[in-house]
Amino acid sequence: GRLNSFMDVFDTLRQGIGEFAFVSLFANILIFQKVIMSTSQTEAVLAHNLSAIGSGDPVDILTDYSEESVLHTPDGRKRGLSEIQAFFEAFSANAPGGFMDNFEMVCQLCEDDLAYIVWRSEASAPLGTDTVFIKDNKIAVQAYAAHFA
């Protein structure tokens, strides 16, 4: 069956390159797979978070955080769901008109459990940045800064 042919390929590869090289190759494949899986999970959490912020739904925004999450802002550290919720409620209430309509991603880099983004919103926010560390599909630590005109 298919399982036997898959195992035959592994066995043939192991015999052809030697036991040590096979184990090393297999370990590198597993590490690469973990990085790819982590990166895609990081991208998924980040995409959901940006969508939730765009919709302005505080309940949806909070699904990306846990009670252990920490958000670093120019105004200080926000710990846990209630402080993070208060931050996003104030952010939504104080955002200039058209902020989300003019939101533009300048740069997005994801590597393993870390995401870095640079963004802007036309004249109201010429520069903003977030660095996000994902753990267990939640934002564990986020650093945010923006310049509002």
XYZ file of N, CA, C and O in Angstrom:
596
model
N 0.805 -1.183 0.000
C 0.000 0.000 0.000
C 0.847 1.246 0.000
O 2.067 1.212 -0.142
N 0.188 2.348 0.174
C 0.871 3.640 0.129
C 1.854 3.799 1.283
O 2.943 4.329 1.108
N 1.468 3.334 2.479
C 2.358 3.439 3.628
C 3.635 2.665 3.379
O 4.725 3.145 3.674
N 3.519 1.478 2.819
C 4.715 0.689 2.548
C 5.628 1.398 1.559
O 6.840 1.418 1.736
N 5.090 1.999 0.498
C 5.928 2.680 -0.480
C 6.592 3.915 0.148
O 7.745 4.217 -0.147
N 5.882 4.633 1.041
C 6.455 5.768 1.740
C 7.609 5.311 2.622
O 8.684 5.905 2.626
N 7.396 4.226 3.346
C 8.451 3.697 4.219
C 9.601 3.143 3.390
O 10.756 3.253 3.778
N 9.303 2.569 2.234
C 10.352 2.075 1.344
C 11.250 3.217 0.877
O 12.474 3.073 0.805
N 10.650 4.363 0.553
C 11.436 5.527 0.132
C 12.355 5.960 1.264
O 13.548 6.210 1.050
N 11.825 6.071 2.498
C 12.666 6.436 3.638
C 13.783 5.428 3.858
O 14.932 5.799 4.091
N 13.464 4.144 3.765
C 14.462 3.102 3.985
C 15.543 3.164 2.917
O 16.741 3.072 3.223
N 15.145 3.345 1.669
C 16.109 3.444 0.570
C 16.999 4.665 0.750
O 18.219 4.591 0.562
N 16.395 5.797 1.125
C 17.159 7.008 1.367
C 18.153 6.803 2.507
O 19.323 7.157 2.391
N 17.696 6.174 3.589
C 18.569 5.928 4.747
C 19.749 5.054 4.354
O 20.888 5.319 4.728
N 19.501 4.010 3.568
C 20.573 3.107 3.142
C 21.535 3.810 2.192
O 22.739 3.578 2.242
N 21.000 4.682 1.341
C 21.827 5.347 0.339
C 22.740 6.411 0.918
O 23.873 6.582 0.458
N 22.303 7.144 1.924
C 23.128 8.246 2.453
C 23.728 7.939 3.820
O 24.506 8.722 4.333
N 23.368 6.841 4.401
C 23.916 6.470 5.705
C 23.007 6.912 6.836
O 22.243 7.862 6.704
N 23.121 6.207 7.941
C 22.242 6.423 9.093
C 22.372 7.835 9.670
O 21.382 8.514 9.897
N 23.603 8.306 9.897
C 23.805 9.617 10.512
C 23.263 10.724 9.607
O 22.563 11.629 10.059
N 23.589 10.672 8.311
C 23.114 11.692 7.378
C 21.594 11.678 7.289
O 20.955 12.726 7.207
N 21.005 10.482 7.330
C 19.549 10.373 7.268
C 18.908 11.021 8.489
O 17.967 11.798 8.363
N 19.432 10.718 9.672
C 18.882 11.297 10.912
C 19.037 12.814 10.887
O 18.121 13.552 11.225
N 20.190 13.304 10.428
C 20.426 14.739 10.345
C 19.460 15.397 9.359
O 18.864 16.442 9.647
N 19.281 14.789 8.194
C 18.361 15.308 7.196
C 16.931 15.336 7.733
O 16.220 16.329 7.596
N 16.523 14.255 8.366
C 15.169 14.166 8.907
C 14.950 15.218 9.997
O 13.915 15.873 10.036
N 15.945 15.418 10.863
C 15.831 16.437 11.920
C 15.697 17.825 11.307
O 14.881 18.640 11.749
N 16.467 18.116 10.260
C 16.377 19.415 9.595
C 15.026 19.610 8.933
O 14.475 20.714 8.937
N 14.466 18.554 8.358
C 13.130 18.642 7.760
C 12.100 18.976 8.838
O 11.237 19.824 8.635
N 12.207 18.330 9.995
C 11.258 18.596 11.079
C 11.384 20.027 11.594
O 10.388 20.689 11.856
N 12.623 20.514 11.726
C 12.842 21.889 12.176
C 12.271 22.865 11.150
O 11.578 23.819 11.497
N 12.533 22.627 9.859
C 12.013 23.479 8.802
C 10.490 23.481 8.819
O 9.860 24.522 8.689
N 9.894 22.297 9.011
C 8.433 22.198 9.061
C 7.889 23.009 10.234
O 6.894 23.702 10.110
N 8.564 22.963 11.398
C 8.113 23.726 12.562
C 8.166 25.221 12.276
O 7.236 25.952 12.591
N 9.242 25.683 11.634
C 9.361 27.102 11.322
C 8.266 27.520 10.346
O 7.616 28.551 10.527
N 8.029 26.711 9.313
C 6.984 27.032 8.342
C 5.617 27.043 9.025
O 4.817 27.944 8.817
N 5.341 26.029 9.861
C 4.055 25.976 10.557
C 3.914 27.166 11.488
O 2.869 27.805 11.537
N 4.977 27.494 12.251
C 4.908 28.628 13.174
C 4.693 29.924 12.425
O 3.902 30.766 12.844
N 5.415 30.102 11.312
C 5.282 31.324 10.539
C 3.868 31.468 10.004
O 3.274 32.545 10.090
N 3.288 30.391 9.486
C 1.930 30.495 8.949
C 0.917 30.752 10.062
O -0.049 31.495 9.865
N 1.136 30.186 11.243
C 0.248 30.455 12.380
C 0.386 31.911 12.819
O -0.604 32.572 13.141
N 1.602 32.415 12.819
C 1.845 33.815 13.170
C 1.141 34.727 12.179
O 0.461 35.685 12.566
N 1.276 34.425 10.884
C 0.609 35.215 9.858
C -0.909 35.176 10.031
O -1.586 36.196 9.853
N -1.450 34.014 10.397
C -2.905 33.873 10.574
C -3.401 34.697 11.767
O -4.421 35.384 11.673
N -2.681 34.650 12.883
C -3.079 35.428 14.064
C -2.985 36.916 13.748
O -3.893 37.688 14.070
N -1.905 37.329 13.090
C -1.737 38.737 12.735
C -2.848 39.198 11.792
O -3.435 40.265 11.992
N -3.156 38.394 10.780
C -4.216 38.754 9.830
C -5.561 38.896 10.529
O -6.311 39.849 10.276
N -5.858 37.972 11.432
C -7.119 38.073 12.170
C -7.136 39.325 13.037
O -8.138 40.031 13.102
N -6.033 39.599 13.710
C -5.967 40.756 14.595
C -6.170 42.053 13.820
O -6.939 42.929 14.245
N -5.525 42.184 12.669
C -5.686 43.390 11.858
C -7.121 43.525 11.357
O -7.682 44.624 11.352
N -7.730 42.417 10.984
C -9.126 42.432 10.537
C -10.057 42.836 11.672
O -10.972 43.646 11.489
N -9.810 42.281 12.864
C -10.650 42.600 14.022
C -10.511 44.070 14.410
O -11.502 44.738 14.719
N -9.290 44.594 14.370
C -9.080 46.013 14.671
C -9.803 46.867 13.631
O -10.450 47.860 13.965
N -9.710 46.451 12.378
C -10.391 47.174 11.300
C -11.895 47.208 11.467
O -12.546 48.204 11.150
N -12.456 46.120 12.003
C -13.908 46.074 12.208
C -14.326 46.844 13.458
O -15.499 47.169 13.622
N -13.375 47.100 14.352
C -13.680 47.829 15.583
C -14.420 47.017 16.624
O -14.943 47.582 17.583
N -14.448 45.699 16.472
C -15.161 44.820 17.409
C -14.226 44.412 18.550
O -13.349 43.572 18.363
N -14.407 44.992 19.756
C -13.483 44.699 20.858
C -13.492 43.230 21.275
O -12.461 42.697 21.683
N -14.624 42.567 21.168
C -14.693 41.143 21.535
C -13.843 40.328 20.566
O -13.071 39.450 20.978
N -13.941 40.639 19.276
C -13.160 39.921 18.269
C -11.668 40.214 18.428
O -10.833 39.317 18.291
N -11.330 41.455 18.723
C -9.920 41.818 18.941
C -9.336 40.990 20.075
O -8.233 40.444 19.964
N -10.066 40.858 21.155
C -9.544 40.167 22.343
C -9.349 38.672 22.149
O -8.626 38.046 22.927
N -9.953 38.076 21.115
C -9.752 36.633 20.897
C -8.305 36.312 20.538
O -7.888 35.166 20.656
N -7.543 37.320 20.130
C -6.135 37.106 19.787
C -5.198 37.258 20.985
O -3.992 37.061 20.843
N -5.735 37.604 22.129
C -4.935 37.826 23.336
C -5.378 36.860 24.430
O -6.443 36.264 24.350
N -4.548 36.736 25.456
C -4.906 35.936 26.626
C -4.732 36.806 27.872
O -4.245 37.937 27.789
N -5.107 36.266 28.990
C -4.959 37.001 30.249
C -3.483 37.276 30.563
O -3.164 38.202 31.290
N -2.575 36.497 29.963
C -1.131 36.685 30.185
C -0.502 37.637 29.174
O 0.682 37.962 29.278
N -1.251 38.091 28.194
C -0.707 38.957 27.144
C -0.273 40.309 27.702
O -0.864 40.819 28.662
N 0.769 40.861 27.066
C 1.289 42.174 27.444
C 1.392 43.020 26.175
O 1.921 42.572 25.161
N 0.882 44.251 26.261
C 0.947 45.203 25.162
C 1.765 46.404 25.629
O 1.382 47.085 26.590
N 2.901 46.644 24.964
C 3.754 47.792 25.295
C 3.366 48.944 24.374
O 3.324 48.785 23.152
N 3.072 50.091 24.960
C 2.686 51.281 24.197
C 3.515 52.466 24.690
O 4.114 52.400 25.773
N 3.527 53.555 23.932
C 4.229 54.748 24.419
C 3.663 55.267 25.746
O 4.361 55.960 26.494
N 2.403 54.910 26.052
C 1.773 55.349 27.301
C 1.943 54.357 28.438
O 1.361 54.551 29.511
N 2.686 53.293 28.214
C 2.926 52.324 29.272
C 2.506 50.916 28.889
O 1.994 50.667 27.797
N 2.702 50.026 29.806
C 2.434 48.601 29.615
C 0.995 48.275 29.978
O 0.489 48.729 31.002
N 0.343 47.496 29.121
C -1.022 47.021 29.376
C -0.947 45.513 29.545
O -0.461 44.809 28.666
N -1.427 45.020 30.689
C -1.366 43.580 30.988
C -2.769 43.015 31.091
O -3.625 43.588 31.743
N -2.966 41.857 30.461
C -4.223 41.145 30.605
C -5.329 41.712 29.733
O -5.226 42.785 29.140
N -6.399 40.956 29.662
C -7.496 41.276 28.744
C -8.188 42.596 29.047
O -8.524 43.346 28.128
N -8.400 42.914 30.312
C -9.146 44.145 30.615
C -8.343 45.391 30.244
O -8.893 46.344 29.686
N -7.045 45.400 30.516
C -6.227 46.567 30.158
C -6.054 46.674 28.646
O -6.056 47.782 28.096
N -5.908 45.540 27.972
C -5.779 45.553 26.510
C -7.091 45.999 25.875
O -7.100 46.795 24.928
N -8.214 45.546 26.411
C -9.515 45.978 25.904
C -9.667 47.492 26.073
O -10.119 48.181 25.153
N -9.301 48.011 27.236
C -9.399 49.455 27.475
C -8.535 50.231 26.479
O -8.952 51.281 25.970
N -7.343 49.711 26.169
C -6.481 50.365 25.187
C -7.165 50.438 23.825
O -7.209 51.495 23.201
N -7.706 49.318 23.354
C -8.329 49.303 22.033
C -9.628 50.114 21.985
O -9.942 50.717 20.960
N -10.358 50.149 23.083
C -11.554 50.995 23.121
C -11.167 52.466 23.004
O -11.797 53.222 22.259
N -10.117 52.875 23.724
C -9.643 54.264 23.647
C -9.071 54.547 22.257
O -9.305 55.624 21.690
N -8.339 53.585 21.706
C -7.779 53.758 20.366
C -8.892 53.980 19.343
O -8.832 54.899 18.531
N -9.927 53.158 19.396
C -11.057 53.288 18.462
C -11.783 54.614 18.650
O -12.159 55.273 17.676
N -11.980 55.012 19.901
C -12.707 56.257 20.185
C -11.927 57.488 19.744
O -12.518 58.499 19.361
N -10.595 57.411 19.813
C -9.757 58.580 19.524
C -9.141 58.578 18.131
O -8.474 59.548 17.767
N -9.339 57.516 17.358
C -8.755 57.460 16.017
C -9.374 58.542 15.135
O -10.588 58.766 15.178
N -8.554 59.212 14.361
C -9.092 60.249 13.470
C -10.076 59.647 12.467
O -9.973 58.469 12.106
N -11.027 60.467 12.024
C -11.992 60.008 11.032
C -11.292 59.473 9.795
O -10.306 60.050 9.331
N -11.760 58.359 9.273
C -11.168 57.756 8.085
C -9.886 56.999 8.326
O -9.230 56.562 7.382
N -9.506 56.838 9.597
C -8.241 56.173 9.914
C -8.160 54.791 9.272
O -7.201 54.480 8.561
N -9.160 53.939 9.508
C -9.111 52.579 8.967
C -9.335 52.565 7.457
O -8.769 51.733 6.760
N -10.120 53.482 6.936
C -10.337 53.540 5.491
C -9.044 53.849 4.743
O -8.865 53.425 3.601
N -8.158 54.593 5.389
C -6.887 54.984 4.765
C -5.708 54.152 5.255
O -4.562 54.467 4.939
N -5.972 53.102 6.031
C -4.912 52.257 6.576
C -4.172 51.565 5.431
O -4.773 51.011 4.520
N -2.851 51.604 5.505
C -2.023 50.976 4.476
C -0.855 50.241 5.137
O -0.135 50.813 5.952
N -0.673 48.973 4.780
C 0.453 48.196 5.273
C 1.672 48.550 4.423
O 1.651 48.411 3.202
N 2.718 49.017 5.067
C 3.947 49.386 4.367
C 4.879 48.187 4.296
O 5.500 47.917 3.270
N 4.957 47.440 5.395
C 5.876 46.312 5.475
C 5.311 45.297 6.463
O 4.815 45.674 7.523
N 5.388 44.028 6.096
C 4.981 42.959 7.015
C 5.989 41.828 6.894
O 6.163 41.260 5.815
N 6.657 41.522 7.998
C 7.636 40.447 8.038
C 7.258 39.480 9.150
O 7.043 39.900 10.289
N 7.175 38.205 8.802
C 6.892 37.176 9.802
C 7.977 36.112 9.736
O 8.353 35.671 8.648
N 8.464 35.741 10.886
C 9.465 34.695 10.972
C 9.210 33.921 12.256
O 9.292 34.484 13.350
N 8.884 32.658 12.087
C 8.594 31.780 13.209
C 7.463 32.393 14.043
O 6.377 32.595 13.524
N 7.704 32.740 15.294
C 6.661 33.247 16.193
C 6.638 34.775 16.283
O 5.983 35.334 17.154
N 7.373 35.444 15.406
C 7.533 36.895 15.495
C 7.016 37.574 14.224
O 7.288 37.113 13.119
N 6.278 38.651 14.410
C 5.803 39.453 13.282
C 6.189 40.911 13.525
O 6.143 41.402 14.658
N 6.574 41.579 12.455
C 6.922 42.996 12.496
C 6.163 43.675 11.368
O 6.240 43.236 10.218
N 5.425 44.721 11.700
C 4.708 45.458 10.661
C 4.982 46.950 10.783
O 5.206 47.471 11.877
N 4.977 47.618 9.639
C 5.041 49.070 9.557
C 3.825 49.472 8.740
O 3.526 48.860 7.714
N 3.106 50.470 9.220
C 1.867 50.876 8.576
C 1.719 52.387 8.618
O 2.470 53.068 9.309
N 0.731 52.874 7.887
C 0.403 54.306 7.918
C -1.068 54.470 7.541
O -1.695 53.549 7.022
N -1.570 55.654 7.823
C -2.939 55.999 7.449
C -2.951 57.438 6.958
O -3.212 58.369 7.723
N -2.575 57.593 5.701
C -2.490 58.899 5.042
C -1.994 59.976 5.988
O -1.020 59.806 6.680
N -2.681 61.114 6.040
C -2.199 62.269 6.808
C -2.359 62.099 8.317
O -1.632 62.719 9.084
N -3.283 61.255 8.759
C -3.543 61.170 10.206
C -2.458 60.420 10.966
O -2.166 60.747 12.109
N -1.871 59.418 10.352
C -0.813 58.638 11.012
C 0.228 58.268 9.965
O 0.150 57.208 9.348
N 1.214 59.140 9.741
C 2.196 58.860 8.698
C 3.117 57.681 9.007
O 3.749 57.152 8.101
N 3.171 57.252 10.272
C 4.032 56.126 10.622
C 3.496 55.403 11.854
O 3.205 56.017 12.866
N 3.393 54.090 11.729
C 3.036 53.244 12.866
C 3.773 51.924 12.738
O 4.108 51.491 11.626
N 4.025 51.282 13.865
C 4.725 50.008 13.839
C 4.261 49.135 14.998
O 3.906 49.631 16.062
N 4.231 47.850 14.746
C 3.929 46.857 15.774
C 4.892 45.695 15.617
O 5.198 45.277 14.491
N 5.358 45.192 16.732
C 6.118 43.950 16.767
C 5.339 43.016 17.672
O 4.955 43.394 18.782
N 5.086 41.805 17.183
C 4.186 40.880 17.865
C 4.863 39.531 18.030
O 5.428 38.990 17.067
N 4.819 38.994 19.241
C 5.316 37.648 19.520
C 4.109 36.754 19.794
O 3.298 37.064 20.675
N 3.982 35.675 19.047
C 2.850 34.756 19.155
C 3.262 33.524 19.943
O 4.318 32.938 19.686
N 2.428 33.129 20.885
C 2.657 31.897 21.646
C 1.311 31.197 21.805
O 0.347 31.820 22.253
N 1.248 29.939 21.425
C 0.008 29.153 21.516
C -1.150 29.835 20.792
O -2.270 29.913 21.298
N -0.856 30.365 19.607
C -1.859 31.028 18.749
C -2.508 32.255 19.381
O -3.624 32.626 19.023
N -1.823 32.870 20.322
C -2.279 34.114 20.940
C -1.134 35.122 20.895
O 0.048 34.740 20.870
N -1.468 36.390 20.898
C -0.436 37.416 20.994
C 0.027 37.443 22.447
O -0.730 37.811 23.339
N 1.260 37.021 22.655
C 1.812 36.983 24.013
C 2.377 38.345 24.397
O 2.143 38.836 25.496
N 3.136 38.941 23.453
C 3.739 40.247 23.695
C 3.618 41.054 22.407
O 3.866 40.543 21.314
N 3.234 42.317 22.561
C 3.131 43.227 21.424
C 3.736 44.559 21.807
O 3.499 45.063 22.913
N 4.542 45.122 20.917
C 5.072 46.469 21.105
C 4.485 47.328 19.992
O 4.586 46.993 18.815
N 3.867 48.431 20.370
C 3.161 49.313 19.435
C 3.667 50.735 19.589
O 3.904 51.197 20.711
N 3.846 51.409 18.465
C 4.143 52.835 18.471
C 3.601 53.441 17.189
O 3.585 52.781 16.143
N 3.115 54.665 17.270
C 2.618 55.364 16.086
C 2.799 56.862 16.276
O 2.775 57.373 17.393
N 2.996 57.526 15.164
C 3.064 58.992 15.149
C 1.777 59.499 14.511
O 1.499 59.200 13.357
N 0.992 60.231 15.286
C -0.238 60.813 14.764
C -0.008 62.293 14.515
O 0.522 62.993 15.373
N -0.387 62.744 13.329
C -0.175 64.143 12.948
C -1.125 65.062 13.690
O -2.157 64.709 14.159
